[in-house]
CSV table of C-alpha atoms in Angstrom, one decimal:
chain,number,residue,atom,x,y,z
R,991,ASP,CA,0.5,13.0,-13.7
R,992,GLN,CA,2.1,11.2,-10.6
R,993,GLN,CA,0.2,13.4,-7.7
R,994,VAL,CA,0.1,10.1,-5.9
R,995,LYS,CA,2.8,7.5,-5.7
R,996,GLN,CA,3.3,4.4,-3.8
R,997,ASN,CA,6.6,3.8,-4.8
R,998,SER,CA,7.1,0.1,-3.3
R,999,PRO,CA,5.4,-2.0,-6.1
R,1000,SER,CA,5.5,-5.2,-3.9
R,1001,LEU,CA,6.3,-6.4,-0.3
R,1002,SER,CA,6.6,-9.5,1.1
R,1003,VAL,CA,6.0,-10.0,4.9
R,1004,GLN,CA,5.7,-13.2,7.5
R,1005,GLU,CA,2.0,-14.0,8.9
R,1006,GLY,CA,2.2,-12.1,12.6
R,1007,ARG,CA,4.4,-9.4,11.6
R,1008,ILE,CA,3.8,-6.0,10.8
R,1009,SER,CA,2.9,-4.4,7.3
R,1010,ILE,CA,3.8,-1.0,6.6
R,1011,LEU,CA,2.5,0.3,2.9
R,1012,ASN,CA,3.7,4.0,2.4
R,1013,CYS,CA,2.4,6.5,-0.2
R,1014,ASP,CA,3.4,9.9,-1.1
R,1015,TYR,CA,1.4,12.8,-2.4
R,1016,THR,CA,1.9,16.0,-4.1
R,1017,ASN,CA,-1.0,18.2,-4.0
R,1018,SER,CA,-1.5,20.4,-1.0
R,1019,MET,CA,-5.0,20.9,-1.8
R,1020,PHE,CA,-5.7,17.2,-1.1
R,1021,ASP,CA,-7.8,16.6,2.3
R,1022,TYR,CA,-9.0,13.3,2.6
R,1023,PHE,CA,-6.9,9.8,2.2
R,1024,LEU,CA,-8.3,6.6,1.7
R,1025,TRP,CA,-6.6,3.1,1.5
R,1026,TYR,CA,-8.4,0.3,-0.7
R,1027,LYS,CA,-7.7,-3.3,-1.0
R,1028,LYS,CA,-8.1,-5.1,-4.1
R,1029,TYR,CA,-8.0,-8.4,-5.5
R,1030,PRO,CA,-7.8,-9.7,-9.3
R,1031,ALA,CA,-10.9,-8.9,-11.3
R,1032,GLU,CA,-12.7,-7.5,-8.4
R,1033,GLY,CA,-13.5,-3.9,-7.8
R,1034,PRO,CA,-11.4,-1.9,-4.9
R,1035,THR,CA,-12.8,-2.5,-1.4
R,1036,PHE,CA,-12.6,0.2,1.4
R,1037,LEU,CA,-10.2,-0.2,4.0
R,1038,ILE,CA,-9.6,2.9,6.1
R,1039,SER,CA,-9.6,6.5,5.5
R,1040,ILE,CA,-8.0,9.8,7.2
R,1041,SER,CA,-9.1,13.4,7.2
R,1042,SER,CA,-6.2,16.1,6.6
R,1043,ILE,CA,-7.0,17.1,10.2
R,1044,LYS,CA,-6.1,14.2,12.1
R,1045,ASP,CA,-2.7,12.3,12.0
R,1046,LYS,CA,-4.1,8.8,12.7
R,1047,ASN,CA,-6.6,6.8,12.4
R,1048,GLU,CA,-7.0,3.3,13.8
R,1049,ASP,CA,-9.4,0.4,12.7
R,1050,GLY,CA,-8.9,-2.9,14.2
R,1051,ARG,CA,-5.5,-4.4,12.9
R,1052,PHE,CA,-5.4,-1.3,10.4
R,1053,THR,CA,-3.7,2.1,11.0
R,1054,VAL,CA,-3.5,4.7,8.7
R,1055,PHE,CA,-1.2,7.7,9.9
R,1056,LEU,CA,-0.8,10.9,8.1
R,1057,ASN,CA,2.3,13.5,8.0
R,1058,LYS,CA,1.1,16.6,6.3
R,1059,SER,CA,4.6,18.2,6.3
R,1060,ALA,CA,6.1,15.5,4.7
R,1061,LYS,CA,3.1,14.9,2.5
R,1062,HIS,CA,3.1,11.3,3.4
R,1063,LEU,CA,0.7,8.6,4.5
R,1064,SER,CA,1.1,5.5,5.6
R,1065,LEU,CA,-1.0,2.0,6.2
R,1066,HIS,CA,0.1,-0.2,8.9
R,1067,ILE,CA,-1.4,-3.9,9.4
R,1068,VAL,CA,-1.1,-5.7,12.6
R,1069,PRO,CA,-0.6,-8.8,13.0
R,1070,SER,CA,-0.3,-9.3,9.2
R,1071,GLN,CA,-2.5,-12.4,8.1
R,1072,PRO,CA,-2.4,-14.6,4.8
R,1073,GLY,CA,-5.9,-13.2,3.8
R,1074,ASP,CA,-4.5,-9.6,3.8
R,1075,SER,CA,-2.5,-10.5,0.4
R,1076,ALA,CA,-3.8,-8.1,-2.3
R,1077,VAL,CA,-3.0,-5.3,-4.0
R,1078,TYR,CA,-3.4,-2.2,-1.8
R,1079,PHE,CA,-4.0,1.2,-3.4
R,1080,CYS,CA,-3.8,5.1,-1.7
R,1081,ALA,CA,-6.2,7.5,-2.8
R,1082,ALA,CA,-6.4,11.2,-2.2
R,1083,THR,CA,-9.4,13.7,-2.9
R,1084,SER,CA,-10.2,17.3,-2.5
R,1085,ASN,CA,-13.5,18.7,-2.1
R,1086,THR,CA,-14.1,18.0,-6.0
R,1087,GLY,CA,-14.8,14.5,-4.9
R,1088,LYS,CA,-12.7,12.8,-7.5
R,1089,LEU,CA,-10.3,10.0,-6.4
R,1090,ILE,CA,-6.8,10.1,-7.4
R,1091,PHE,CA,-5.0,6.6,-6.9
R,1092,GLY,CA,-1.5,5.5,-6.5
R,1093,GLN,CA,0.1,3.0,-8.7
R,1094,GLY,CA,-0.6,0.3,-6.2
R,1095,THR,CA,1.6,-1.5,-3.8
R,1096,THR,CA,1.1,-5.9,-3.9
R,1097,LEU,CA,1.4,-7.2,-0.5
R,1098,GLN,CA,2.2,-10.9,0.2
R,1099,VAL,CA,1.6,-12.2,3.7
R,1100,LYS,CA,3.4,-15.7,3.8
R,1101,PRO,CA,2.3,-18.0,6.5
W,22,GLU,CA,-24.8,-4.5,3.4
W,23,PRO,CA,-25.8,-2.5,0.5
W,24,GLU,CA,-23.3,-2.7,-2.2
W,25,VAL,CA,-22.6,-0.9,-5.7
W,26,THR,CA,-23.5,-3.9,-8.4
W,27,GLN,CA,-22.4,-3.6,-12.4
W,28,THR,CA,-23.6,-5.4,-15.0
W,29,PRO,CA,-22.1,-7.2,-17.3
W,30,SER,CA,-19.2,-8.4,-15.8
W,31,HIS,CA,-17.3,-9.0,-19.0
W,32,GLN,CA,-18.2,-7.3,-22.4
W,33,VAL,CA,-16.6,-8.1,-25.6
W,34,THR,CA,-17.3,-5.9,-28.7
W,35,GLN,CA,-15.5,-5.0,-32.2
W,36,MET,CA,-13.8,-1.8,-32.7
W,37,GLY,CA,-16.2,1.1,-33.5
W,38,GLN,CA,-19.3,-0.6,-32.0
W,39,GLU,CA,-21.3,1.3,-28.8
W,40,VAL,CA,-21.2,-0.1,-25.4
W,41,ILE,CA,-23.1,0.3,-22.4
W,42,LEU,CA,-22.2,-0.2,-19.2
W,43,ARG,CA,-24.7,-0.6,-16.4
W,44,CYS,CA,-24.2,0.2,-12.6
W,45,VAL,CA,-26.4,0.3,-9.7
W,46,PRO,CA,-24.8,2.4,-7.1
W,47,ILE,CA,-26.0,2.3,-3.4
W,48,SER,CA,-29.6,3.3,-3.3
W,49,ASN,CA,-29.0,6.6,-0.7
W,50,HIS,CA,-26.2,7.5,-2.5
W,51,LEU,CA,-26.2,10.8,-4.4
W,52,TYR,CA,-22.6,11.2,-6.1
W,53,PHE,CA,-21.4,8.5,-8.7
W,54,TYR,CA,-18.4,7.8,-10.4
W,55,TRP,CA,-17.0,6.1,-13.4
W,56,TYR,CA,-13.2,5.0,-13.3
W,57,ARG,CA,-11.1,2.7,-15.3
W,58,GLN,CA,-8.1,0.5,-15.1
W,59,ILE,CA,-6.0,-0.1,-18.0
W,60,LEU,CA,-4.3,-3.5,-17.7
W,61,GLY,CA,-1.2,-2.8,-15.7
W,62,GLN,CA,-2.0,0.7,-14.7
W,63,LYS,CA,-3.5,2.8,-12.0
W,64,VAL,CA,-7.4,3.4,-11.3
W,65,GLU,CA,-8.0,6.6,-13.1
W,66,PHE,CA,-11.3,8.8,-12.7
W,67,LEU,CA,-13.5,9.4,-15.8
W,68,VAL,CA,-16.5,11.4,-14.6
W,69,SER,CA,-18.8,12.3,-11.5
W,70,PHE,CA,-22.3,13.0,-11.8
W,71,TYR,CA,-24.5,14.5,-9.4
W,72,ASN,CA,-28.1,16.1,-9.2
W,73,ASN,CA,-28.5,14.4,-13.1
W,74,GLU,CA,-25.5,16.0,-14.4
W,75,ILE,CA,-21.8,16.0,-15.0
W,76,SER,CA,-19.9,17.7,-12.3
W,77,GLU,CA,-16.4,17.0,-13.3
W,78,LYS,CA,-14.7,14.8,-16.0
W,79,SER,CA,-11.3,14.0,-17.0
W,80,GLU,CA,-9.5,14.5,-20.5
W,81,ILE,CA,-10.3,10.5,-21.0
W,82,PHE,CA,-13.8,11.2,-21.0
W,83,ASP,CA,-14.0,12.8,-24.6
W,84,ASP,CA,-17.0,13.1,-26.6
W,85,GLN,CA,-17.4,9.1,-27.2
W,86,PHE,CA,-18.2,8.9,-23.7
W,87,SER,CA,-21.5,9.7,-22.0
W,88,VAL,CA,-23.1,9.1,-18.5
W,89,GLU,CA,-26.9,8.6,-18.0
W,90,ARG,CA,-29.3,8.1,-14.9
W,91,PRO,CA,-32.3,6.8,-16.7
W,92,ASP,CA,-34.2,6.1,-13.4
W,93,GLY,CA,-33.9,6.0,-9.8
W,94,SER,CA,-31.6,3.4,-9.8
W,95,ASN,CA,-29.4,2.8,-13.1
W,96,PHE,CA,-26.0,4.5,-13.6
W,97,THR,CA,-24.8,4.0,-17.4
W,98,LEU,CA,-21.8,4.6,-19.1
W,99,LYS,CA,-21.9,4.8,-23.0
W,100,ILE,CA,-18.9,4.6,-25.4
W,101,ARG,CA,-20.1,5.5,-28.9
W,102,SER,CA,-17.4,4.1,-30.7
W,103,THR,CA,-15.1,1.8,-29.0
W,104,LYS,CA,-11.5,1.9,-29.5
W,105,LEU,CA,-8.8,-0.6,-28.8
W,106,GLU,CA,-7.3,1.2,-26.4
W,107,ASP,CA,-10.7,1.5,-24.5
W,108,SER,CA,-10.2,-1.8,-23.4
W,109,ALA,CA,-10.3,-1.9,-19.4
W,110,MET,CA,-11.8,-2.8,-16.2
W,111,TYR,CA,-14.4,0.0,-15.8
W,112,PHE,CA,-15.4,0.7,-12.3
W,113,CYS,CA,-18.6,2.4,-10.7
W,114,ALA,CA,-18.4,3.8,-7.6
W,115,SER,CA,-20.9,6.1,-5.4
W,116,ARG,CA,-20.9,8.2,-2.4
W,117,TRP,CA,-23.4,9.9,-0.2
W,118,VAL,CA,-22.1,13.4,0.3
W,119,PRO,CA,-19.7,15.1,-1.6
W,120,ALA,CA,-16.6,16.0,0.7
W,121,ALA,CA,-14.8,13.6,3.1
W,122,ASP,CA,-17.2,10.5,2.6
W,123,THR,CA,-16.2,7.1,1.1
W,124,GLN,CA,-16.7,6.0,-2.0
W,125,TYR,CA,-17.7,2.2,-2.5
W,126,PHE,CA,-16.9,0.6,-5.7
W,127,GLY,CA,-18.4,-2.1,-7.7
W,128,PRO,CA,-17.0,-5.1,-8.8
W,129,GLY,CA,-16.3,-3.8,-12.3
W,130,THR,CA,-16.8,-4.7,-16.2
W,131,ARG,CA,-14.2,-6.2,-18.3
W,132,LEU,CA,-14.1,-4.3,-21.5
W,133,THR,CA,-12.3,-5.9,-24.3
W,134,VAL,CA,-12.4,-4.2,-27.7
W,135,LEU,CA,-11.2,-6.3,-30.6
């Protein structure tokens, strides 16, 4: 079941630069998308979400872009900070409520 | 800030034993979920629960699994006869309304089946 895919297992960026994490989905019934951040041995922490009726949502340093025609979303972090280093999960849901997660991308922000 | 809590943080059990994982969701939330993450794999949905009944379950959630909300605050996941492959991190999540709303996750219980 690969309904949500994060094709980059890892990403390394320099502090202060932009981090771009990508996510693709296949199920056109998904109508709400979320990004979670996760540290080892902790639960996923909600970062930002976007409804399918929008194409952009911004919260501080975090912006999520949704391209419905391409079934693609991305998370931009600007500027990146060393404390942003973690695993980032993209998740999608429809009106059933259950979240379908991608495999995660490990972000390393170097000082 | 309200948060989802889970106990224990780590549970070690022998194969075939029963385990109960406990969760206290955020107090005004109405929808409750269990997910699991096997080491190195993605987070997987197990079950959703609303109005004292299961609303959806995955193929993983077989007869060995059950959920219960025994009182107004706790939400439990029981595995009747654990198998080695049940070893994983188990996450509880809750949310307030059914659609287009964020699920908030607990810190997880690491279950190790020997």
